């Protein structure tokens, strides 16, 4: 027995040593070696860039900081554009220019989109030169490795155009060149497609005697905080997808409070800034490890926000040789089809997340696809929304049929319910027990009437999200006075639909409630009519809540997108029709006109009682 215990002890010790040394050799050792290499690279990078993902020195030999503005402050965009030599950008979707000073892409307009529904209004301006109001630009470059004395191009560097092409088009890229006078020649070739994707290829030619290591970086800088709606449905502000970090999204105020937020990805990714309908994003080559940063700083009273990344692996330019690196820039409208095509073609990591489909994306995205499909058939997004409502009604018809049948049964037993209330008016417990026995006897579920509403809430929310965030809904007309389904109904009962020249929404506190158009009124009326089809609640408090609900919803939806209000009104009308037929089929008496009339007749009686 003792020998057996000794043998087991020896086996346990040997196995422990095998596990220990095996772990050290196969796991811990490689991890330590990898960590040492990573630390060495980060130390090299930190020596050249104290802010990790953004070159921060301004000694003329390295890229300038986000606050740098070699041209000073400008009163307007036109003055800023005239201050530096430029290369024009002209594609089917974009117009703008590239500044030869700093080789920045800092002037971009979207040809296909205008500020308002007026076709003569200005086209959307996305990027603006540094120093002009609302400066917003994109920059690429290199940071030197530790101990390097190489002179690198910066914000004040004036590049020259190589070749005869004077305009960047979808068919013809442009190449910029700069010689540092110390054996390095930098070239930057910028190409753009028919839509919104720029490909930036940076090459370095080394005629010196030694290798040169450089860290490629890209950054987006926004000067001043833009106006955002800060609505929970959609994110506006810095964001990115960084490998296992997945989606990182930060509000402007969060970045301002934290000053800097660092993240890294071993498999590449992208960072950018998104508005409601437009976005910019800088993307590394798929698979390239990067260190990324969201940062904020102040220049006087001006808030400056920045998203940036620097590649973790240096670009080594051999002596007498050339090396190049590639990155991408998305700058434009958040068109779903276009962004999906970029993900599929270039292998980007979920660039589709530039569009915020929300928590219910598994419903929202199919809803968008269905509306798009119906729009292709009907030619009008408003009609597509109405058609989607009919489809949803059809899908939920079995559940609605059971619910409305239960309501019909509730209406049939109304006399018995009133009798129970009178009989046990002083004993609430006995009254509830009698009610439950009645429900059980008649096979009635008193809560079944809530199910159609509860089931439709995710669908309603998803449709609202689609209408609110989808670029395709922007400036989409319906009929009559509705020229933009993504905007509130422009009419207002508080101005007598335009007869009184004043703006009630400008009033403090209550102003937000004083916009009530025709479609919200129609929605409120249809909701009120639908309420009158249902058996009135026996509890006075519940009855009061149900009576006020249509009024509350009418004012609440007054400022909602017109497309959503039209959907709600149409849905109510279909529900009234459906419920009336189902209840009639189950033998319930539906005196809709009598219920409506009774609602007005009770008021004088109530007032006398009071």
Tab-separated table of N, CA and C in Angstrom, residues 264-379:
chain	number	residue	atom	x	y	z
A	264	UNK	N	-6.829	48.854	-29.521
A	264	UNK	CA	-5.937	48.265	-30.512
A	264	UNK	C	-6.611	47.065	-31.153
A	265	UNK	N	-6.110	46.686	-32.295
A	265	UNK	CA	-6.650	45.530	-33.004
A	265	UNK	C	-5.512	44.817	-33.723
A	266	UNK	N	-5.437	43.515	-33.545
A	266	UNK	CA	-4.402	42.728	-34.208
A	266	UNK	C	-4.798	42.336	-35.625
A	267	UNK	N	-6.033	42.630	-35.982
A	267	UNK	CA	-6.524	42.209	-37.302
A	267	UNK	C	-7.014	43.378	-38.144
A	268	UNK	N	-6.575	44.579	-37.831
A	268	UNK	CA	-7.012	45.734	-38.600
A	268	UNK	C	-8.348	46.239	-38.129
A	269	UNK	N	-8.901	47.187	-38.867
A	269	UNK	CA	-10.178	47.769	-38.506
A	269	UNK	C	-10.296	49.171	-39.057
A	270	UNK	N	-11.167	49.954	-38.448
A	270	UNK	CA	-11.378	51.330	-38.907
A	270	UNK	C	-11.921	52.179	-37.773
A	271	UNK	N	-11.699	53.468	-37.897
A	271	UNK	CA	-12.272	54.447	-36.979
A	271	UNK	C	-12.786	55.602	-37.821
A	272	UNK	N	-13.714	56.348	-37.256
A	272	UNK	CA	-14.267	57.457	-38.018
A	272	UNK	C	-15.190	58.311	-37.186
A	273	UNK	N	-15.938	59.153	-37.871
A	273	UNK	CA	-16.923	60.046	-37.248
A	273	UNK	C	-18.191	59.971	-38.092
A	274	UNK	N	-19.307	59.752	-37.441
A	274	UNK	CA	-20.556	59.634	-38.170
A	274	UNK	C	-21.531	60.736	-37.790
A	275	UNK	N	-22.208	61.265	-38.789
A	275	UNK	CA	-23.352	62.146	-38.595
A	275	UNK	C	-24.610	61.324	-38.864
A	276	UNK	N	-25.743	61.982	-38.897
A	276	UNK	CA	-26.985	61.245	-39.108
A	276	UNK	C	-26.999	60.558	-40.467
A	277	UNK	N	-26.622	61.290	-41.514
A	277	UNK	CA	-26.690	60.743	-42.868
A	277	UNK	C	-25.329	60.618	-43.538
A	278	UNK	N	-24.285	61.246	-42.982
A	278	UNK	CA	-22.971	61.273	-43.625
A	278	UNK	C	-21.928	60.731	-42.666
A	279	UNK	N	-20.790	60.335	-43.185
A	279	UNK	CA	-19.751	59.786	-42.318
A	279	UNK	C	-18.393	59.861	-42.987
A	280	UNK	N	-17.362	59.834	-42.148
A	280	UNK	CA	-15.984	59.646	-42.610
A	280	UNK	C	-15.399	58.487	-41.822
A	281	UNK	N	-14.561	57.700	-42.476
A	281	UNK	CA	-13.905	56.579	-41.799
A	281	UNK	C	-12.580	56.313	-42.468
A	282	UNK	N	-11.541	56.121	-41.654
A	282	UNK	CA	-10.234	55.727	-42.161
A	282	UNK	C	-10.056	54.247	-41.865
A	283	UNK	N	-9.579	53.503	-42.870
A	283	UNK	CA	-9.520	52.055	-42.780
A	283	UNK	C	-8.115	51.566	-43.106
A	284	UNK	N	-7.625	50.665	-42.281
A	284	UNK	CA	-6.341	50.043	-42.575
A	284	UNK	C	-6.551	48.918	-43.577
A	285	UNK	N	-5.453	48.398	-44.096
A	285	UNK	CA	-5.569	47.199	-44.913
A	285	UNK	C	-6.074	46.055	-44.032
A	286	UNK	N	-7.031	45.267	-44.521
A	286	UNK	CA	-7.534	44.160	-43.708
A	286	UNK	C	-6.406	43.266	-43.208
A	287	UNK	N	-6.382	43.029	-41.915
A	287	UNK	CA	-5.362	42.184	-41.308
A	287	UNK	C	-4.187	42.922	-40.739
A	288	UNK	N	-4.050	44.221	-41.028
A	288	UNK	CA	-2.904	44.980	-40.519
A	288	UNK	C	-3.172	45.403	-39.078
A	289	UNK	N	-2.306	45.037	-38.131
A	289	UNK	CA	-2.526	45.434	-36.730
A	289	UNK	C	-2.368	46.940	-36.553
A	290	UNK	N	-3.248	47.523	-35.752
A	290	UNK	CA	-3.237	48.976	-35.574
A	290	UNK	C	-3.470	49.323	-34.106
A	291	UNK	N	-3.005	50.495	-33.717
A	291	UNK	CA	-3.367	51.119	-32.456
A	291	UNK	C	-4.220	52.335	-32.789
A	292	UNK	N	-5.371	52.436	-32.150
A	292	UNK	CA	-6.327	53.493	-32.483
A	292	UNK	C	-6.585	54.378	-31.272
A	293	UNK	N	-7.074	55.561	-31.539
A	293	UNK	CA	-7.354	56.511	-30.456
A	293	UNK	C	-8.490	57.435	-30.842
A	294	UNK	N	-9.369	57.687	-29.863
A	294	UNK	CA	-10.326	58.791	-29.918
A	294	UNK	C	-9.816	59.839	-28.945
A	295	UNK	N	-9.701	61.082	-29.380
A	295	UNK	CA	-9.112	62.092	-28.501
A	295	UNK	C	-9.806	63.433	-28.662
A	296	UNK	N	-9.591	64.274	-27.653
A	296	UNK	CA	-10.160	65.628	-27.637
A	296	UNK	C	-9.129	66.570	-27.050
A	297	UNK	N	-9.072	67.749	-27.593
A	297	UNK	CA	-8.236	68.785	-27.029
A	297	UNK	C	-8.860	70.148	-27.305
A	298	UNK	N	-8.375	71.142	-26.604
A	298	UNK	CA	-8.889	72.498	-26.747
A	298	UNK	C	-7.844	73.367	-27.433
A	299	UNK	N	-8.317	74.210	-28.330
A	299	UNK	CA	-7.474	75.259	-28.903
A	299	UNK	C	-8.197	76.569	-28.622
A	300	UNK	N	-7.837	77.206	-27.524
A	300	UNK	CA	-8.606	78.350	-27.063
A	300	UNK	C	-9.963	77.856	-26.579
A	301	UNK	N	-11.015	78.336	-27.195
A	301	UNK	CA	-12.373	77.885	-26.854
A	301	UNK	C	-12.886	76.830	-27.824
A	302	UNK	N	-12.055	76.462	-28.793
A	302	UNK	CA	-12.484	75.525	-29.834
A	302	UNK	C	-12.238	74.088	-29.405
A	303	UNK	N	-13.292	73.271	-29.457
A	303	UNK	CA	-13.152	71.841	-29.205
A	303	UNK	C	-12.662	71.151	-30.471
A	304	UNK	N	-11.662	70.288	-30.322
A	304	UNK	CA	-11.129	69.549	-31.458
A	304	UNK	C	-11.225	68.058	-31.157
A	305	UNK	N	-11.932	67.348	-32.016
A	305	UNK	CA	-12.124	65.912	-31.856
A	305	UNK	C	-11.346	65.189	-32.945
A	306	UNK	N	-10.799	64.036	-32.572
A	306	UNK	CA	-9.955	63.325	-33.513
A	306	UNK	C	-10.117	61.816	-33.359
A	307	UNK	N	-10.209	61.136	-34.476
A	307	UNK	CA	-10.094	59.673	-34.489
A	307	UNK	C	-8.883	59.345	-35.347
A	308	UNK	N	-8.073	58.392	-34.887
A	308	UNK	CA	-6.824	58.141	-35.601
A	308	UNK	C	-6.342	56.716	-35.339
A	309	UNK	N	-5.472	56.261	-36.214
A	309	UNK	CA	-4.777	54.992	-35.954
A	309	UNK	C	-3.376	55.066	-36.542
A	310	UNK	N	-2.481	54.304	-35.933
A	310	UNK	CA	-1.139	54.132	-36.460
A	310	UNK	C	-0.895	52.628	-36.552
A	311	UNK	N	-0.318	52.205	-37.646
A	311	UNK	CA	-0.048	50.775	-37.809
A	311	UNK	C	1.033	50.337	-36.830
A	312	UNK	N	0.813	49.192	-36.190
A	312	UNK	CA	1.745	48.706	-35.176
A	312	UNK	C	3.044	48.177	-35.785
A	313	UNK	N	2.974	47.700	-37.004
A	313	UNK	CA	4.159	47.158	-37.677
A	313	UNK	C	4.775	48.238	-38.562
A	314	UNK	N	6.044	48.565	-38.378
A	314	UNK	CA	6.638	49.638	-39.179
A	314	UNK	C	6.823	49.233	-40.637
A	315	UNK	N	6.789	50.224	-41.483
A	315	UNK	CA	7.144	50.045	-42.889
A	315	UNK	C	8.649	50.261	-42.997
A	316	UNK	N	9.367	49.218	-43.348
A	316	UNK	CA	10.828	49.299	-43.435
A	316	UNK	C	11.211	49.533	-44.896
A	317	UNK	N	11.872	50.677	-45.143
A	317	UNK	CA	12.317	51.022	-46.492
A	317	UNK	C	13.803	50.680	-46.598
A	318	UNK	N	14.165	49.686	-47.371
A	318	UNK	CA	15.578	49.273	-47.429
A	318	UNK	C	16.433	50.307	-48.160
A	319	UNK	N	17.703	50.331	-47.828
A	319	UNK	CA	18.632	51.215	-48.522
A	319	UNK	C	18.650	50.880	-50.011
A	320	UNK	N	18.499	51.906	-50.843
A	320	UNK	CA	18.477	51.708	-52.280
A	320	UNK	C	17.183	51.095	-52.799
A	321	UNK	N	16.162	51.002	-51.962
A	321	UNK	CA	14.911	50.376	-52.384
A	321	UNK	C	13.706	51.267	-52.141
A	322	UNK	N	12.538	50.687	-52.372
A	322	UNK	CA	11.264	51.392	-52.223
A	322	UNK	C	10.288	50.495	-51.470
A	323	UNK	N	9.472	51.082	-50.648
A	323	UNK	CA	8.414	50.350	-49.945
A	323	UNK	C	7.144	51.194	-49.980
A	324	UNK	N	6.005	50.519	-49.894
A	324	UNK	CA	4.746	51.247	-49.937
A	324	UNK	C	3.727	50.632	-48.981
A	325	UNK	N	2.765	51.426	-48.611
A	325	UNK	CA	1.669	50.999	-47.757
A	325	UNK	C	0.383	51.605	-48.279
A	326	UNK	N	-0.725	50.986	-47.901
A	326	UNK	CA	-2.008	51.416	-48.446
A	326	UNK	C	-3.021	51.561	-47.318
A	327	UNK	N	-3.859	52.566	-47.414
A	327	UNK	CA	-4.977	52.737	-46.491
A	327	UNK	C	-6.159	53.273	-47.284
A	328	UNK	N	-7.299	53.368	-46.622
A	328	UNK	CA	-8.524	53.753	-47.317
A	328	UNK	C	-9.249	54.831	-46.522
A	329	UNK	N	-10.047	55.582	-47.244
A	329	UNK	CA	-10.887	56.614	-46.632
A	329	UNK	C	-12.292	56.522	-47.216
A	330	UNK	N	-13.263	56.374	-46.338
A	330	UNK	CA	-14.662	56.524	-46.750
A	330	UNK	C	-15.105	57.912	-46.324
A	331	UNK	N	-15.632	58.679	-47.266
A	331	UNK	CA	-16.123	60.021	-46.959
A	331	UNK	C	-17.327	60.292	-47.850
A	332	UNK	N	-18.513	60.248	-47.254
A	332	UNK	CA	-19.692	60.476	-48.074
A	332	UNK	C	-20.976	60.111	-47.382
A	333	UNK	N	-21.975	59.806	-48.192
A	333	UNK	CA	-23.305	59.478	-47.702
A	333	UNK	C	-23.371	58.017	-47.281
A	334	UNK	N	-24.158	57.750	-46.250
A	334	UNK	CA	-24.262	56.390	-45.720
A	334	UNK	C	-25.303	55.593	-46.517
A	335	UNK	N	-24.973	55.333	-47.765
A	335	UNK	CA	-25.839	54.520	-48.615
A	335	UNK	C	-25.623	53.046	-48.289
A	336	UNK	N	-26.685	52.369	-47.949
A	336	UNK	CA	-26.585	50.983	-47.499
A	336	UNK	C	-25.955	50.086	-48.552
A	337	UNK	N	-26.429	50.184	-49.776
A	337	UNK	CA	-25.924	49.315	-50.847
A	337	UNK	C	-24.444	49.551	-51.105
A	338	UNK	N	-24.033	50.794	-51.084
A	338	UNK	CA	-22.636	51.142	-51.354
A	338	UNK	C	-21.726	50.598	-50.259
A	339	UNK	N	-22.112	50.801	-49.005
A	339	UNK	CA	-21.283	50.349	-47.892
A	339	UNK	C	-21.205	48.827	-47.861
A	340	UNK	N	-22.321	48.157	-48.109
A	340	UNK	CA	-22.300	46.687	-48.159
A	340	UNK	C	-21.346	46.195	-49.253
A	341	UNK	N	-21.343	46.881	-50.387
A	341	UNK	CA	-20.461	46.480	-51.490
A	341	UNK	C	-18.991	46.640	-51.104
A	342	UNK	N	-18.660	47.681	-50.337
A	342	UNK	CA	-17.277	47.865	-49.901
A	342	UNK	C	-16.846	46.729	-48.971
A	343	UNK	N	-17.715	46.345	-48.039
A	343	UNK	CA	-17.390	45.232	-47.151
A	343	UNK	C	-17.108	43.962	-47.949
A	344	UNK	N	-17.940	43.706	-48.931
A	344	UNK	CA	-17.805	42.475	-49.708
A	344	UNK	C	-16.597	42.503	-50.644
A	345	UNK	N	-16.329	43.656	-51.238
A	345	UNK	CA	-15.264	43.765	-52.232
A	345	UNK	C	-13.878	43.838	-51.596
A	346	UNK	N	-13.748	44.641	-50.526
A	346	UNK	CA	-12.424	44.898	-49.945
A	346	UNK	C	-12.156	44.083	-48.681
A	347	UNK	N	-13.171	43.427	-48.177
A	347	UNK	CA	-12.982	42.648	-46.961
A	347	UNK	C	-12.856	43.489	-45.715
A	348	UNK	N	-13.458	44.678	-45.700
A	348	UNK	CA	-13.416	45.515	-44.509
A	348	UNK	C	-14.197	44.839	-43.377
A	349	UNK	N	-13.829	45.198	-42.156
A	349	UNK	CA	-14.457	44.595	-40.983
A	349	UNK	C	-15.692	45.393	-40.582
A	350	UNK	N	-16.842	44.989	-41.073
A	350	UNK	CA	-18.144	45.530	-40.670
A	350	UNK	C	-18.248	47.050	-40.803
A	351	UNK	N	-17.836	47.548	-41.959
A	351	UNK	CA	-18.054	48.970	-42.235
A	351	UNK	C	-19.545	49.294	-42.226
A	352	UNK	N	-20.383	48.279	-42.405
A	352	UNK	CA	-21.833	48.464	-42.374
A	352	UNK	C	-22.312	49.074	-41.063
A	353	UNK	N	-21.500	48.968	-39.994
A	353	UNK	CA	-21.901	49.508	-38.705
A	353	UNK	C	-21.811	51.032	-38.661
A	354	UNK	N	-21.363	51.648	-39.758
A	354	UNK	CA	-21.521	53.097	-39.867
A	354	UNK	C	-22.994	53.479	-39.781
A	355	UNK	N	-23.855	52.567	-40.223
A	355	UNK	CA	-25.303	52.774	-40.141
A	355	UNK	C	-25.799	52.093	-38.876
A	356	UNK	N	-26.397	52.862	-38.002
A	356	UNK	CA	-26.815	52.359	-36.702
A	356	UNK	C	-28.217	51.761	-36.803
A	357	UNK	N	-28.274	50.438	-36.977
A	357	UNK	CA	-29.569	49.760	-37.084
A	357	UNK	C	-30.203	49.520	-35.723
A	358	UNK	N	-29.491	49.788	-34.651
A	358	UNK	CA	-30.082	49.703	-33.328
A	358	UNK	C	-30.061	48.311	-32.730
A	359	UNK	N	-30.656	48.214	-31.532
A	359	UNK	CA	-30.668	46.936	-30.804
A	359	UNK	C	-31.471	45.877	-31.558
A	360	UNK	N	-32.508	46.295	-32.230
A	360	UNK	CA	-33.370	45.345	-32.937
A	360	UNK	C	-32.958	45.227	-34.400
A	361	UNK	N	-31.644	45.191	-34.638
A	361	UNK	CA	-31.156	45.169	-36.016
A	361	UNK	C	-31.669	43.964	-36.792
A	362	UNK	N	-31.929	42.861	-36.073
A	362	UNK	CA	-32.423	41.661	-36.745
A	362	UNK	C	-33.850	41.840	-37.259
A	363	UNK	N	-34.538	42.884	-36.779
A	363	UNK	CA	-35.845	43.245	-37.337
A	363	UNK	C	-35.711	44.466	-38.236
A	364	UNK	N	-34.894	45.432	-37.791
A	364	UNK	CA	-34.775	46.701	-38.502
A	364	UNK	C	-34.213	46.529	-39.903
A	365	UNK	N	-33.136	45.744	-40.033
A	365	UNK	CA	-32.526	45.590	-41.355
A	365	UNK	C	-33.464	44.868	-42.328
A	366	UNK	N	-34.110	43.746	-41.942
A	366	UNK	CA	-35.086	43.158	-42.863
A	366	UNK	C	-36.242	44.096	-43.193
A	367	UNK	N	-36.651	44.920	-42.215
A	367	UNK	CA	-37.712	45.893	-42.478
A	367	UNK	C	-37.269	46.877	-43.554
A	368	UNK	N	-36.031	47.333	-43.456
A	368	UNK	CA	-35.497	48.246	-44.466
A	368	UNK	C	-35.468	47.577	-45.840
A	369	UNK	N	-35.008	46.337	-45.887
A	369	UNK	CA	-34.928	45.624	-47.165
A	369	UNK	C	-36.320	45.439	-47.775
A	370	UNK	N	-37.314	45.155	-46.933
A	370	UNK	CA	-38.680	44.980	-47.432
A	370	UNK	C	-39.220	46.292	-47.988
A	371	UNK	N	-38.982	47.385	-47.274
A	371	UNK	CA	-39.454	48.687	-47.757
A	371	UNK	C	-38.758	49.052	-49.068
A	372	UNK	N	-37.460	48.770	-49.152
A	372	UNK	CA	-36.726	49.034	-50.388
A	372	UNK	C	-37.307	48.230	-51.558
A	373	UNK	N	-37.611	46.965	-51.283
A	373	UNK	CA	-38.182	46.102	-52.319
A	373	UNK	C	-39.533	46.640	-52.791
A	374	UNK	N	-40.381	47.019	-51.848
A	374	UNK	CA	-41.701	47.538	-52.208
A	374	UNK	C	-41.592	48.895	-52.897
A	375	UNK	N	-40.597	49.682	-52.494
A	375	UNK	CA	-40.379	50.964	-53.169
A	375	UNK	C	-40.031	50.748	-54.640
A	376	UNK	N	-39.241	49.704	-54.913
A	376	UNK	CA	-38.900	49.401	-56.298
A	376	UNK	C	-40.121	49.052	-57.131
A	377	UNK	N	-41.158	48.531	-56.482
A	377	UNK	CA	-42.386	48.175	-57.195
A	377	UNK	C	-43.344	49.356	-57.276
A	378	UNK	N	-43.528	50.059	-56.149
A	378	UNK	CA	-44.554	51.108	-56.048
A	378	UNK	C	-44.038	52.491	-56.420
A	379	UNK	N	-42.722	52.696	-56.329
A	379	UNK	CA	-42.150	53.979	-56.726
A	379	UNK	C	-42.329	55.096	-55.720
